[in-house]
Coordinates of C-alpha atoms in Angstrom, one line a residue:
X1 CA -135.6 -53.6 42.9
X2 CA -134.4 -54.9 46.2
X3 CA -134.1 -58.4 44.7
X4 CA -131.8 -57.1 41.8
X5 CA -129.5 -55.4 44.3
X6 CA -129.2 -58.4 46.4
X7 CA -128.4 -60.6 43.4
X8 CA -125.6 -58.2 42.3
X9 CA -124.1 -58.3 45.7
X10 CA -124.1 -62.1 45.6
X11 CA -122.2 -62.1 42.3
X12 CA -119.6 -59.7 43.6
X13 CA -119.0 -61.8 46.6
X14 CA -118.5 -64.8 44.4
X15 CA -115.7 -63.2 42.3
X16 CA -112.2 -64.4 43.0
X17 CA -109.9 -61.6 44.1
X18 CA -107.4 -60.6 41.4
X19 CA -109.3 -62.4 38.7
X20 CA -109.9 -60.5 35.4
X21 CA -113.4 -59.3 34.7
X22 CA -115.5 -60.4 31.8
X23 CA -113.3 -63.5 31.5
X24 CA -110.3 -61.6 29.8
X25 CA -107.0 -62.9 31.1
X26 CA -104.1 -60.3 30.8
X27 CA -100.6 -61.6 29.9
X28 CA -98.1 -60.7 32.7
X29 CA -95.3 -60.3 30.1
X30 CA -97.4 -57.8 28.1
X31 CA -98.2 -55.8 31.3
X32 CA -94.5 -55.7 32.2
X33 CA -93.5 -54.6 28.6
X34 CA -96.0 -51.8 28.6
X35 CA -94.8 -50.6 32.0
X36 CA -91.2 -50.6 30.8
X37 CA -92.2 -48.7 27.6
X38 CA -94.0 -46.1 29.7
X39 CA -90.9 -45.7 31.9
X40 CA -88.6 -45.3 28.9
X41 CA -90.9 -42.7 27.4
X42 CA -91.0 -40.9 30.7
X43 CA -87.2 -41.0 31.0
X44 CA -86.5 -40.0 27.4
X45 CA -89.4 -37.5 27.0
X46 CA -89.0 -33.8 27.5
X47 CA -88.5 -32.5 31.0
X48 CA -91.7 -30.9 32.4
X49 CA -89.7 -27.6 32.9
X50 CA -88.1 -27.8 29.4
X51 CA -88.6 -24.6 27.4
X52 CA -87.7 -25.2 23.7
X53 CA -87.7 -21.6 22.7
X54 CA -85.4 -20.6 25.5
X55 CA -83.0 -23.4 24.7
X56 CA -83.0 -22.4 21.1
X57 CA -82.2 -18.8 22.0
X58 CA -79.3 -20.0 24.2
X59 CA -78.0 -22.2 21.4
X60 CA -77.8 -19.4 18.9
X61 CA -76.4 -17.0 21.5
X62 CA -73.5 -19.5 21.9
X63 CA -73.2 -19.6 18.2
X64 CA -72.9 -15.8 18.0
X65 CA -70.3 -15.8 20.8
X66 CA -68.4 -18.4 18.8
X67 CA -68.4 -16.1 15.8
X68 CA -67.1 -13.2 17.9
X69 CA -64.4 -15.5 19.2
X70 CA -63.4 -16.4 15.7
X71 CA -63.1 -12.7 14.6
X72 CA -61.1 -11.8 17.8
X73 CA -58.8 -14.8 17.4
X74 CA -58.0 -14.1 13.7
X75 CA -57.4 -10.4 14.5
X76 CA -55.1 -11.1 17.4
X77 CA -53.2 -13.9 15.6
X78 CA -52.7 -11.7 12.6
X79 CA -51.5 -8.8 14.7
X80 CA -49.0 -11.1 16.6
X81 CA -47.6 -12.7 13.5
X82 CA -47.0 -9.3 11.8
X83 CA -45.6 -7.8 15.0
X84 CA -43.0 -10.6 15.1
X85 CA -42.3 -10.3 11.3
X86 CA -41.9 -6.5 11.2
X87 CA -40.0 -6.3 14.5
X88 CA -37.5 -9.0 13.5
X89 CA -37.1 -7.6 10.0
X90 CA -36.4 -4.1 11.3
X91 CA -33.9 -5.3 13.9
X92 CA -32.2 -7.6 11.3
X93 CA -31.8 -4.8 8.7
X94 CA -30.3 -2.4 11.2
X95 CA -27.8 -4.9 12.5
X96 CA -26.9 -6.1 9.0
X97 CA -26.4 -2.6 7.8
X98 CA -23.5 -2.0 10.2
X99 CA -20.2 -2.7 8.7
X100 CA -18.5 -3.6 11.9
X101 CA -21.2 -6.1 12.8
X102 CA -20.9 -7.8 9.4
X103 CA -17.1 -8.0 9.5
X104 CA -16.8 -9.2 13.1
X105 CA -19.6 -11.8 13.1
X106 CA -19.8 -12.9 9.4
X107 CA -16.5 -12.0 7.8
X108 CA -16.6 -12.7 4.1
X109 CA -20.1 -14.2 4.1
X110 CA -21.5 -11.3 2.1
X111 CA -24.4 -10.5 4.4
X112 CA -25.3 -7.3 2.6
X113 CA -25.8 -9.2 -0.6
X114 CA -27.9 -11.8 1.3
X115 CA -30.1 -9.0 2.6
X116 CA -30.7 -7.6 -0.8
X117 CA -31.8 -11.0 -2.2
X118 CA -33.9 -11.6 0.9
X119 CA -35.8 -8.3 0.3
X120 CA -36.1 -9.2 -3.4
X121 CA -37.7 -12.5 -2.4
X122 CA -40.2 -10.9 -0.1
X123 CA -41.2 -8.2 -2.5
X124 CA -41.0 -9.9 -5.9
X125 CA -42.5 -13.4 -5.1
X126 CA -46.1 -12.0 -4.4
X127 CA -46.4 -11.0 -8.0
X128 CA -47.2 -14.5 -9.0
X129 CA -49.7 -14.9 -6.1
X130 CA -52.7 -14.6 -8.3
X131 CA -51.8 -17.9 -10.1
X132 CA -51.9 -20.2 -7.0
X133 CA -53.8 -18.4 -4.2
X134 CA -57.3 -19.6 -5.1
X135 CA -56.1 -23.2 -5.6
X136 CA -54.3 -23.2 -2.3
X137 CA -57.3 -21.8 -0.4
X138 CA -59.6 -24.3 -2.0
X139 CA -57.2 -27.2 -1.4
X140 CA -56.4 -26.3 2.2
X141 CA -59.5 -24.4 3.3
X142 CA -59.6 -20.9 4.7
X143 CA -58.7 -21.7 8.3
X144 CA -55.9 -24.0 7.4
X145 CA -54.5 -21.6 4.9
X146 CA -54.1 -19.0 7.6
X147 CA -52.5 -21.5 9.9
X148 CA -50.0 -22.6 7.2
X149 CA -49.1 -19.0 6.4
X150 CA -48.5 -18.2 10.1
X151 CA -46.2 -21.3 10.1
X152 CA -44.2 -19.9 7.2
X153 CA -43.7 -16.6 9.2
X154 CA -42.5 -18.7 12.1
X155 CA -40.1 -20.5 9.8
X156 CA -38.6 -17.1 8.8
X157 CA -38.0 -16.3 12.5
X158 CA -36.3 -19.7 13.1
X159 CA -33.9 -19.1 10.2
X160 CA -32.4 -16.2 12.1
X161 CA -30.8 -18.5 14.5
X162 CA -28.4 -19.5 11.7
X163 CA -28.1 -16.7 9.2
X164 CA -26.8 -18.1 6.0
X165 CA -27.8 -17.7 2.3
X166 CA -29.5 -21.1 2.2
X167 CA -31.6 -20.3 5.3
X168 CA -32.6 -16.6 5.0
X169 CA -33.3 -16.4 1.2
X170 CA -35.6 -19.5 0.9
X171 CA -37.6 -18.4 4.0
X172 CA -37.9 -14.9 2.6
X173 CA -39.2 -16.3 -0.7
X174 CA -41.7 -18.5 1.2
X175 CA -42.9 -15.4 3.0
X176 CA -43.4 -13.6 -0.3
X177 CA -45.4 -16.6 -1.5
X178 CA -47.6 -16.6 1.6
X179 CA -48.5 -12.9 1.7
X180 CA -51.3 -12.9 -0.8
X181 CA -52.9 -16.2 0.4
X182 CA -52.8 -15.1 4.0
X183 CA -54.5 -11.8 3.3
X184 CA -57.0 -13.2 0.9
X185 CA -57.9 -15.8 3.6
X186 CA -58.2 -13.2 6.3
X187 CA -60.5 -11.0 4.2
X188 CA -62.7 -13.8 3.2
X189 CA -62.8 -15.2 6.8
X190 CA -63.8 -11.9 8.4
X191 CA -66.6 -11.3 5.8
X192 CA -67.8 -14.9 6.2
X193 CA -68.0 -14.4 10.0
X194 CA -70.2 -11.4 9.4
X195 CA -72.6 -13.4 7.2
X196 CA -72.7 -16.2 9.9
X197 CA -73.4 -13.7 12.7
X198 CA -76.4 -12.4 10.7
X199 CA -77.8 -15.9 10.3
X200 CA -77.4 -16.7 14.0
X201 CA -78.9 -13.4 15.0
X202 CA -81.9 -13.7 12.8
X203 CA -82.5 -17.4 13.0
X204 CA -86.3 -17.0 13.3
X205 CA -86.6 -15.2 10.0
X206 CA -88.2 -17.2 7.3
X207 CA -85.5 -16.6 4.7
X208 CA -82.9 -17.8 7.1
X209 CA -84.8 -21.0 8.1
X210 CA -85.5 -21.8 4.4
X211 CA -82.0 -20.8 3.3
X212 CA -83.2 -18.2 0.9
X213 CA -81.7 -15.0 -0.3
X214 CA -81.5 -12.4 2.5
X215 CA -82.8 -8.8 2.0
X216 CA -80.4 -6.5 0.2
X217 CA -78.0 -4.9 2.6
X218 CA -78.7 -7.4 5.4
X219 CA -75.0 -8.2 6.0
X220 CA -73.7 -4.6 5.8
X221 CA -74.0 -3.8 9.5
X222 CA -72.0 -6.8 10.6
X223 CA -69.4 -6.5 7.8
X224 CA -68.7 -2.9 8.9
X225 CA -68.3 -3.8 12.5
X226 CA -66.2 -6.9 12.0
X227 CA -63.8 -5.3 9.5
X228 CA -63.4 -2.3 11.8
X229 CA -62.6 -4.6 14.8
X230 CA -60.1 -6.5 12.7
X231 CA -58.2 -3.4 11.7
X232 CA -58.4 -1.9 15.1
X233 CA -56.6 -4.9 16.5
X234 CA -54.3 -5.6 13.5
X235 CA -52.8 -2.1 13.3
X236 CA -51.4 -2.5 16.8
X237 CA -48.7 -4.7 15.2
X238 CA -46.8 -1.5 14.4
X239 CA -46.7 -0.8 18.1
X240 CA -45.6 -4.2 19.3
X241 CA -43.1 -4.5 16.5
X242 CA -41.1 -1.7 18.1
X243 CA -40.6 -3.6 21.4
X244 CA -37.3 -5.2 20.2
X245 CA -36.1 -1.7 19.2
X246 CA -37.1 -0.1 22.5
X247 CA -35.9 -2.8 24.9
X248 CA -32.9 -4.1 23.1
X249 CA -31.5 -2.3 20.1
X250 CA -31.7 1.3 21.2
X251 CA -29.0 0.8 23.8
X252 CA -26.5 -0.3 21.1
X253 CA -27.1 2.7 18.7
X254 CA -24.5 5.4 18.2
X255 CA -25.2 9.1 18.6
X256 CA -27.4 10.6 15.9
X257 CA -24.8 13.2 15.0
X258 CA -22.4 10.3 14.2
X259 CA -25.0 8.3 12.2
X260 CA -26.2 11.3 10.2
X261 CA -22.8 13.0 9.9
X262 CA -22.6 13.0 6.1
X263 CA -26.3 13.5 5.4
X264 CA -26.9 16.9 3.7
X265 CA -30.5 16.9 2.6
X266 CA -33.8 15.4 3.8
X267 CA -37.4 15.3 2.8
X268 CA -38.6 16.5 -0.6
X269 CA -35.1 17.4 -1.8
X270 CA -33.6 14.0 -1.1
X271 CA -32.9 11.0 -3.4
X272 CA -33.3 7.4 -2.2
X273 CA -34.2 6.7 1.4
X274 CA -31.5 8.4 3.5
X275 CA -28.5 9.4 1.3
X276 CA -25.0 9.2 2.7
X277 CA -26.1 7.5 5.9
X278 CA -23.1 6.4 8.0
X279 CA -22.1 2.7 7.5
X280 CA -21.6 2.3 11.2
X281 CA -24.8 2.8 13.3
X282 CA -23.9 0.6 16.3
X283 CA -22.0 2.0 19.3
X284 CA -21.2 -1.6 20.5
X285 CA -22.1 -5.0 19.2
X286 CA -24.8 -6.9 21.0
X287 CA -24.0 -10.2 22.6
X288 CA -24.9 -13.4 20.7
X289 CA -26.7 -14.8 23.7
X290 CA -28.8 -11.7 24.0
X291 CA -29.7 -11.9 20.4
X292 CA -30.7 -15.5 20.9
X293 CA -32.9 -14.5 23.8
X294 CA -34.7 -11.9 21.8
X295 CA -35.2 -14.2 18.8
X296 CA -36.5 -16.9 21.2
X297 CA -39.2 -14.5 22.5
X298 CA -40.2 -13.7 18.9
X299 CA -40.3 -17.4 18.1
X300 CA -42.6 -18.0 21.0
X301 CA -44.9 -15.2 19.9
X302 CA -45.0 -16.7 16.4
X303 CA -45.9 -20.1 17.8
X304 CA -48.6 -18.5 19.9
X305 CA -50.1 -17.0 16.8
X306 CA -50.2 -20.4 15.2
X307 CA -51.9 -21.9 18.2
X308 CA -54.5 -19.1 18.1
X309 CA -55.3 -19.8 14.5
X310 CA -55.5 -23.5 15.1
X311 CA -57.4 -23.6 18.4
X312 CA -59.5 -20.4 18.6
X313 CA -60.5 -19.8 15.0
X314 CA -63.4 -22.0 13.9
X315 CA -64.0 -23.2 10.3
X316 CA -65.4 -20.7 7.9
X317 CA -67.3 -23.3 5.9
X318 CA -68.5 -26.9 6.3
X319 CA -65.8 -29.5 5.3
X320 CA -68.0 -30.5 2.3
X321 CA -67.9 -26.9 1.0
X322 CA -64.1 -26.6 1.3
X323 CA -63.6 -29.4 -1.2
X324 CA -65.9 -28.1 -3.9
X325 CA -62.9 -27.8 -6.2
X326 CA -63.4 -31.5 -6.8
X327 CA -66.8 -30.7 -8.4
X328 CA -65.9 -27.7 -10.6
X329 CA -62.3 -28.6 -11.5
X330 CA -58.8 -27.2 -10.9
X331 CA -58.8 -25.4 -14.2
X332 CA -61.9 -23.4 -13.4
X333 CA -60.5 -22.5 -10.0
X334 CA -57.3 -21.2 -11.7
X335 CA -59.2 -19.1 -14.3
X336 CA -61.9 -17.6 -12.1
X337 CA -59.8 -14.8 -10.5
X338 CA -59.0 -13.5 -14.0
X339 CA -62.6 -13.8 -15.1
X340 CA -63.8 -11.8 -12.1
X341 CA -62.0 -8.8 -13.5
X342 CA -64.8 -8.6 -16.2
X343 CA -66.9 -7.0 -13.5
X344 CA -66.5 -3.2 -13.9
X345 CA -66.9 -2.7 -10.1
X346 CA -63.7 -4.6 -9.5
X347 CA -61.8 -3.1 -12.4
X348 CA -62.6 0.4 -11.3
X349 CA -61.4 -0.3 -7.7
X350 CA -58.0 -1.6 -8.9
X351 CA -56.4 1.9 -8.8
X352 CA -57.4 2.2 -5.2
X353 CA -55.9 -1.3 -4.5
X354 CA -52.6 -0.1 -6.0
X355 CA -52.7 3.1 -4.0
X356 CA -53.4 1.1 -0.8
X357 CA -50.1 -0.7 -1.3
X358 CA -48.3 2.5 -2.1
X359 CA -49.4 4.6 0.8
X360 CA -48.7 2.0 3.6
X361 CA -45.1 1.4 2.5
X362 CA -44.5 5.0 1.7
X363 CA -45.4 5.8 5.3
X364 CA -42.4 3.7 6.5
X365 CA -39.9 4.2 3.7
X366 CA -40.8 7.8 2.9
X367 CA -42.2 9.8 5.8
X368 CA -40.7 7.9 8.8
X369 CA -37.2 7.3 7.3
X370 CA -36.6 10.1 4.7
X371 CA -38.4 12.8 6.7
X372 CA -38.3 11.5 10.2
X373 CA -35.1 9.6 10.9
X374 CA -33.1 11.9 8.7
X375 CA -34.1 15.0 10.8
X376 CA -34.5 13.7 14.3
X377 CA -32.3 10.6 14.4
X378 CA -32.5 6.8 14.4
X379 CA -33.2 6.6 18.1
X380 CA -36.6 8.2 17.5
X381 CA -37.6 5.6 14.9
X382 CA -39.6 3.5 17.5
X383 CA -41.6 6.6 18.5
X384 CA -42.7 7.5 15.0
X385 CA -43.7 4.0 14.1
X386 CA -45.6 3.6 17.3
X387 CA -47.5 6.9 16.6
X388 CA -48.4 5.6 13.2
X389 CA -49.6 2.3 14.5
X390 CA -51.7 3.8 17.3
X391 CA -53.2 6.4 15.0
X392 CA -54.1 3.7 12.5
X393 CA -55.6 1.5 15.2
X394 CA -57.7 4.2 16.9
X395 CA -58.9 5.8 13.7
X396 CA -60.0 2.4 12.2
X397 CA -63.0 2.8 14.6
X398 CA -64.1 5.8 12.5
X399 CA -65.1 3.3 9.8
X400 CA -68.1 2.5 12.0
X401 CA -69.5 5.7 10.6
X402 CA -70.5 3.6 7.6
X403 CA -73.4 2.4 9.7
X404 CA -74.9 5.9 9.4
X405 CA -73.3 7.6 6.4
X406 CA -72.9 6.5 2.7
X407 CA -70.0 4.2 2.0
X408 CA -68.1 6.7 -0.2
X409 CA -67.7 9.2 2.7
X410 CA -64.9 7.3 4.6
X411 CA -63.0 6.1 1.6
X412 CA -62.9 9.5 -0.2
X413 CA -62.4 11.3 3.1
X414 CA -59.2 9.4 3.7
X415 CA -58.1 10.0 0.1
X416 CA -58.7 13.7 0.4
X417 CA -56.7 13.8 3.6
X418 CA -53.8 12.0 1.9
X419 CA -54.1 14.3 -1.0
X420 CA -53.4 17.3 1.2
X421 CA -50.6 15.6 3.0
X422 CA -48.8 14.7 -0.3
X423 CA -49.0 18.3 -1.5
X424 CA -47.6 19.5 1.8
X425 CA -44.8 16.9 1.8
X426 CA -43.7 18.0 -1.7
X427 CA -43.0 21.5 -0.3
X428 CA -41.3 20.6 3.0
X429 CA -37.6 19.6 3.4
X430 CA -36.6 19.5 7.1
X431 CA -32.9 20.0 8.0
X432 CA -30.9 16.9 8.8
X433 CA -29.7 16.3 12.3
X434 CA -25.9 16.6 12.3
X435 CA -23.2 19.0 13.7
X436 CA -22.2 20.4 10.2
X437 CA -25.5 22.1 9.5
X438 CA -27.0 24.9 11.5
X439 CA -29.8 23.4 13.6
X440 CA -33.4 24.3 12.9
X441 CA -34.9 27.0 15.1
X442 CA -37.8 24.7 16.0
X443 CA -37.8 21.0 16.7
X444 CA -39.3 19.1 13.7
X445 CA -40.4 16.2 15.9
X446 CA -43.9 17.5 16.9
X447 CA -44.6 18.4 13.2
X448 CA -43.5 14.9 12.1
X449 CA -45.6 13.2 14.7
X450 CA -48.7 15.2 13.6
X451 CA -48.0 14.3 10.0
X452 CA -47.5 10.7 10.8
X453 CA -50.7 10.5 12.9
X454 CA -52.7 12.1 10.1
X455 CA -51.2 9.7 7.6
X456 CA -52.2 6.9 9.9
X457 CA -55.8 8.2 9.9
X458 CA -55.9 8.1 6.1
X459 CA -54.4 4.6 6.1
X460 CA -57.1 3.4 8.6
X461 CA -59.9 4.8 6.5
X462 CA -58.4 3.4 3.3
X463 CA -57.8 -0.2 4.5
X464 CA -61.0 -0.6 6.4
X465 CA -63.2 1.1 3.8
X466 CA -61.8 -1.0 0.9
X467 CA -62.4 -4.3 2.7
X468 CA -65.9 -3.2 3.8
X469 CA -66.9 -2.0 0.3
X470 CA -65.8 -5.3 -1.2
X471 CA -68.0 -7.2 1.3
X472 CA -70.9 -4.9 0.5
X473 CA -70.6 -5.1 -3.3
X474 CA -70.4 -8.9 -3.2
X475 CA -72.8 -9.6 -0.4
X476 CA -74.7 -12.2 -2.3
X477 CA -71.6 -14.4 -2.6
X478 CA -70.6 -16.6 0.4
X479 CA -67.0 -17.0 -0.8
X480 CA -65.0 -13.9 -1.5
X481 CA -61.6 -15.5 -1.8
X482 CA -61.4 -14.7 -5.5
X483 CA -62.2 -11.0 -4.9
X484 CA -59.8 -10.6 -2.0
X485 CA -57.1 -12.3 -4.0
X486 CA -57.4 -9.7 -6.7
X487 CA -57.3 -6.9 -4.1
X488 CA -54.2 -8.1 -2.3
X489 CA -52.5 -9.1 -5.6
X490 CA -52.7 -5.5 -6.8
X491 CA -51.3 -4.5 -3.4
X492 CA -48.4 -6.9 -4.0
X493 CA -47.8 -5.2 -7.4
X494 CA -47.7 -1.8 -5.6
X495 CA -45.2 -3.2 -3.0
X496 CA -42.9 -4.4 -5.8
X497 CA -43.0 -0.9 -7.4
X498 CA -42.1 0.7 -4.1
X499 CA -39.2 -1.7 -3.9
X500 CA -38.0 -0.7 -7.3
X501 CA -38.3 3.1 -6.8
X502 CA -36.3 3.2 -3.6
X503 CA -33.5 5.2 -5.3
X504 CA -35.8 7.7 -7.0
X505 CA -36.0 11.4 -6.0
X506 CA -38.6 12.0 -3.3
X507 CA -40.6 14.4 -5.4
X508 CA -40.9 11.7 -8.1
X509 CA -42.2 9.3 -5.6
X510 CA -44.7 11.8 -4.3
X511 CA -45.8 12.6 -7.9
X512 CA -46.5 8.9 -8.6
X513 CA -48.5 8.8 -5.3
X514 CA -50.5 11.9 -6.3
X515 CA -51.3 10.7 -9.8
X516 CA -52.3 7.2 -8.5
X517 CA -54.6 8.7 -5.9
X518 CA -56.3 11.1 -8.3
X519 CA -56.9 8.2 -10.7
X520 CA -58.2 6.0 -7.9
X521 CA -60.7 8.8 -6.8
X522 CA -61.9 9.3 -10.4
X523 CA -62.4 5.6 -11.0
X524 CA -64.2 5.1 -7.7
X525 CA -66.5 8.0 -8.5
X526 CA -67.3 6.5 -11.9
X527 CA -68.1 3.1 -10.3
X528 CA -70.6 4.7 -7.9
X529 CA -72.1 6.6 -10.7
X530 CA -72.6 3.5 -12.8
X531 CA -74.1 1.7 -9.8
X532 CA -76.5 4.6 -9.2
X533 CA -77.6 4.3 -12.9
X534 CA -78.2 0.6 -12.4
X535 CA -75.7 -0.4 -15.1
X536 CA -75.6 -4.2 -15.1
X537 CA -72.3 -5.8 -14.1
X538 CA -70.8 -9.0 -15.3
X539 CA -69.8 -11.9 -13.1
X540 CA -68.3 -15.2 -14.2
X541 CA -70.8 -18.0 -13.8
X542 CA -69.5 -20.7 -11.5
X543 CA -69.3 -23.9 -13.6
X544 CA -71.8 -26.5 -12.7
X545 CA -70.4 -29.9 -11.5
X546 CA -70.2 -32.4 -14.3
X547 CA -71.4 -35.1 -11.9
X548 CA -72.6 -35.5 -8.4
X549 CA -69.8 -36.5 -6.0
X550 CA -70.8 -39.5 -4.0
X551 CA -69.9 -39.6 -0.4
X552 CA -70.1 -35.8 0.1
X553 CA -73.0 -33.5 0.9
X554 CA -71.8 -31.0 -1.7
X555 CA -74.0 -31.4 -4.7
X556 CA -75.0 -29.1 -7.6
X557 CA -77.5 -27.2 -5.5
X558 CA -75.0 -26.3 -2.7
X559 CA -72.5 -24.1 -4.4
X560 CA -71.1 -21.5 -2.0
X561 CA -69.4 -19.7 -4.8
X562 CA -72.6 -18.8 -6.6
X563 CA -74.3 -15.5 -6.1
X564 CA -78.0 -15.2 -6.0
X565 CA -78.2 -13.9 -9.5
X566 CA -76.2 -16.9 -10.7
X567 CA -78.6 -19.2 -8.9
X568 CA -81.6 -17.6 -10.5
X569 CA -79.9 -17.9 -13.9
X570 CA -79.5 -21.6 -13.3
X571 CA -83.1 -22.0 -12.3
X572 CA -84.2 -20.2 -15.5
X573 CA -82.0 -22.5 -17.6
X574 CA -83.6 -25.6 -15.9
X575 CA -87.1 -24.3 -16.6
X576 CA -86.1 -23.7 -20.2
X577 CA -84.8 -27.2 -20.5
X578 CA -88.0 -28.7 -19.0
X579 CA -90.2 -26.5 -21.3
X580 CA -88.1 -27.5 -24.2
X581 CA -88.4 -31.2 -23.4
X582 CA -92.1 -30.9 -23.1
X583 CA -92.4 -29.1 -26.4
X584 CA -90.3 -31.8 -28.0
X585 CA -92.5 -34.6 -26.7
X586 CA -95.6 -32.8 -27.9
X587 CA -94.0 -32.4 -31.3
X588 CA -93.1 -36.1 -31.5
X589 CA -96.6 -37.0 -30.6
X590 CA -98.1 -34.9 -33.3
X591 CA -95.5 -36.2 -35.8
X592 CA -96.5 -39.8 -35.1
X593 CA -100.1 -39.2 -36.1
X594 CA -99.2 -37.9 -39.5
X595 CA -99.2 -40.3 -42.5
X596 CA -96.6 -38.5 -44.6
X597 CA -93.3 -36.7 -43.8
X598 CA -92.7 -38.4 -40.5
X599 CA -88.9 -38.2 -40.7
X600 CA -89.0 -34.7 -42.2
X601 CA -91.3 -33.4 -39.5
X602 CA -89.4 -35.1 -36.7
X603 CA -86.1 -33.8 -37.9
X604 CA -87.3 -30.2 -38.4
X605 CA -88.7 -30.2 -34.8
X606 CA -85.6 -31.7 -33.1
X607 CA -83.0 -29.6 -34.8
X608 CA -83.5 -26.4 -32.7
X609 CA -83.6 -28.4 -29.5
X610 CA -82.7 -26.7 -26.2
X611 CA -79.6 -28.7 -25.4
X612 CA -77.5 -26.9 -28.0
X613 CA -78.6 -23.5 -26.7
X614 CA -77.7 -24.6 -23.1
X615 CA -74.2 -25.6 -24.3
X616 CA -73.7 -22.3 -25.9
X617 CA -74.9 -20.5 -22.8
X618 CA -72.6 -22.5 -20.6
X619 CA -69.6 -21.5 -22.7
X620 CA -70.1 -17.8 -22.3
X621 CA -70.3 -15.5 -19.3
X622 CA -73.6 -14.1 -18.5
X623 CA -74.7 -10.8 -17.1
X624 CA -75.1 -10.8 -13.3
X625 CA -78.8 -11.7 -13.4
X626 CA -81.4 -10.4 -15.8
X627 CA -81.9 -6.6 -16.1
X628 CA -85.3 -6.8 -14.5
X629 CA -84.0 -8.7 -11.5
X630 CA -81.1 -6.4 -11.1
X631 CA -83.4 -3.3 -11.2
X632 CA -85.6 -4.8 -8.5
X633 CA -82.6 -5.6 -6.3
X634 CA -81.2 -2.1 -6.6

């Protein structure tokens, strides 16, 4: 044993220091390369303190904050652009109504005729909005459509620097053409943000990670919250629109006894807006430089709204989804809004869409002017409009009750409130404010402010509930631009009717409002009843692309227009095609083994092939899913 140990020590002493053992020589280049690779892996590898779950949570929190920023940006920008538009239009109409202002500043220009044509352009042009709105939104994209529409409103402000026929009338027509696309884009944008917020909030759920259908009602909570936030902010436009009136125009108005000197009747007994209103409403003419300063402030606010739409509002869809019209065709995009009306839910909501346009414009032209200005004076116009805007803004938060109560409570609640107010207005005729008529023993202003605040409450419930209900009914569709186009197109029809009836008797206007509201309530009750009975509804099937577009990620399987029922229908058709092809192959195999009647057998088996059936199914519109699937979802 001792000899073996001594021999091993002798061998160890004989080894050359640094020499490889067992005769294996290592390449220095290989050693250096392995060391470099280890350093690179150590540098690029995860940090020892890196927490993947925590980083993922922070990432999706930033995504949710981005969605909130988008909603706030769209709401604030919409509020600013309508504050500028309404404030400028009100100031412009008051100034142009005064005879002295027209004669001194414009002479024989015919400013009154220009104003009439300008109002006609604003109110008549939206009627054709259904024809081009979906194509514009698909061509430009949702975000860029909002930006372009805000630019058209800014163009209208800029034309007031040089008030001529060839500046005011074309810009008014452009605004009329932009109203329906702007509101359809806003409605679709807010609803899409609610869907995105749900996805970023529940990113760990299996159906979100696998991009499958979410549970029924998953988006409802966020749709209610986002639509309420939008209208809370937007209705403030009526408040900010009165700033030019408060800080500029009120100092130039004549005494109310002079303005209303010839007015004999107000309220329910009146005809038109304010009959026999004095043609001179200005005590002194405003300076041109002062007008330019006010219009410059409004122009700056309009540019601010454009910047907010451009910089703060993110895209609603991926760029590849915004160009899907290249896959389904311009003709189909044009036809789909009309074909959506085959859905009984949308048809039965149309009377409410019409009433929604009636009641908002009646609040300004009817209650505030024919009842308010006629009895308390033009210098109180700003106060009544501000009360209406504040009431609508604050009461829009009541739509958050949809988180706890059924959806029909808020919509029908606002309708019942308006029903009572309409009946009360048909019976009330306040005395006009002038020196010829004995003044009323009590000041009508407090009663007017209460009526206007209650009407604003009904407006808030009506607007917010309709947008929310549309989002709930079509929750399985990512794109609602077709649906919101129909909604705001019917509103445009109502606006046009209000423009036409301006000279009717007040009780005739109130009767039309009353009948429309009763019809809207009945149709909505019928819609809810049919849904409770699980009556299937029809939706147009989005046409499949004829070919896959190379260079884009948008393919047949990524159609943001399709609802889940439509996707399931496409999957069933594909399975039918596969089964039909398999059956056809088996038939051909059997036919080849037969000695006689090959051609006859083959022809008889191929004649009822599945492709003809598929073509026939593609040419018709299907029910929204099979009855069994619809029953399970309800």
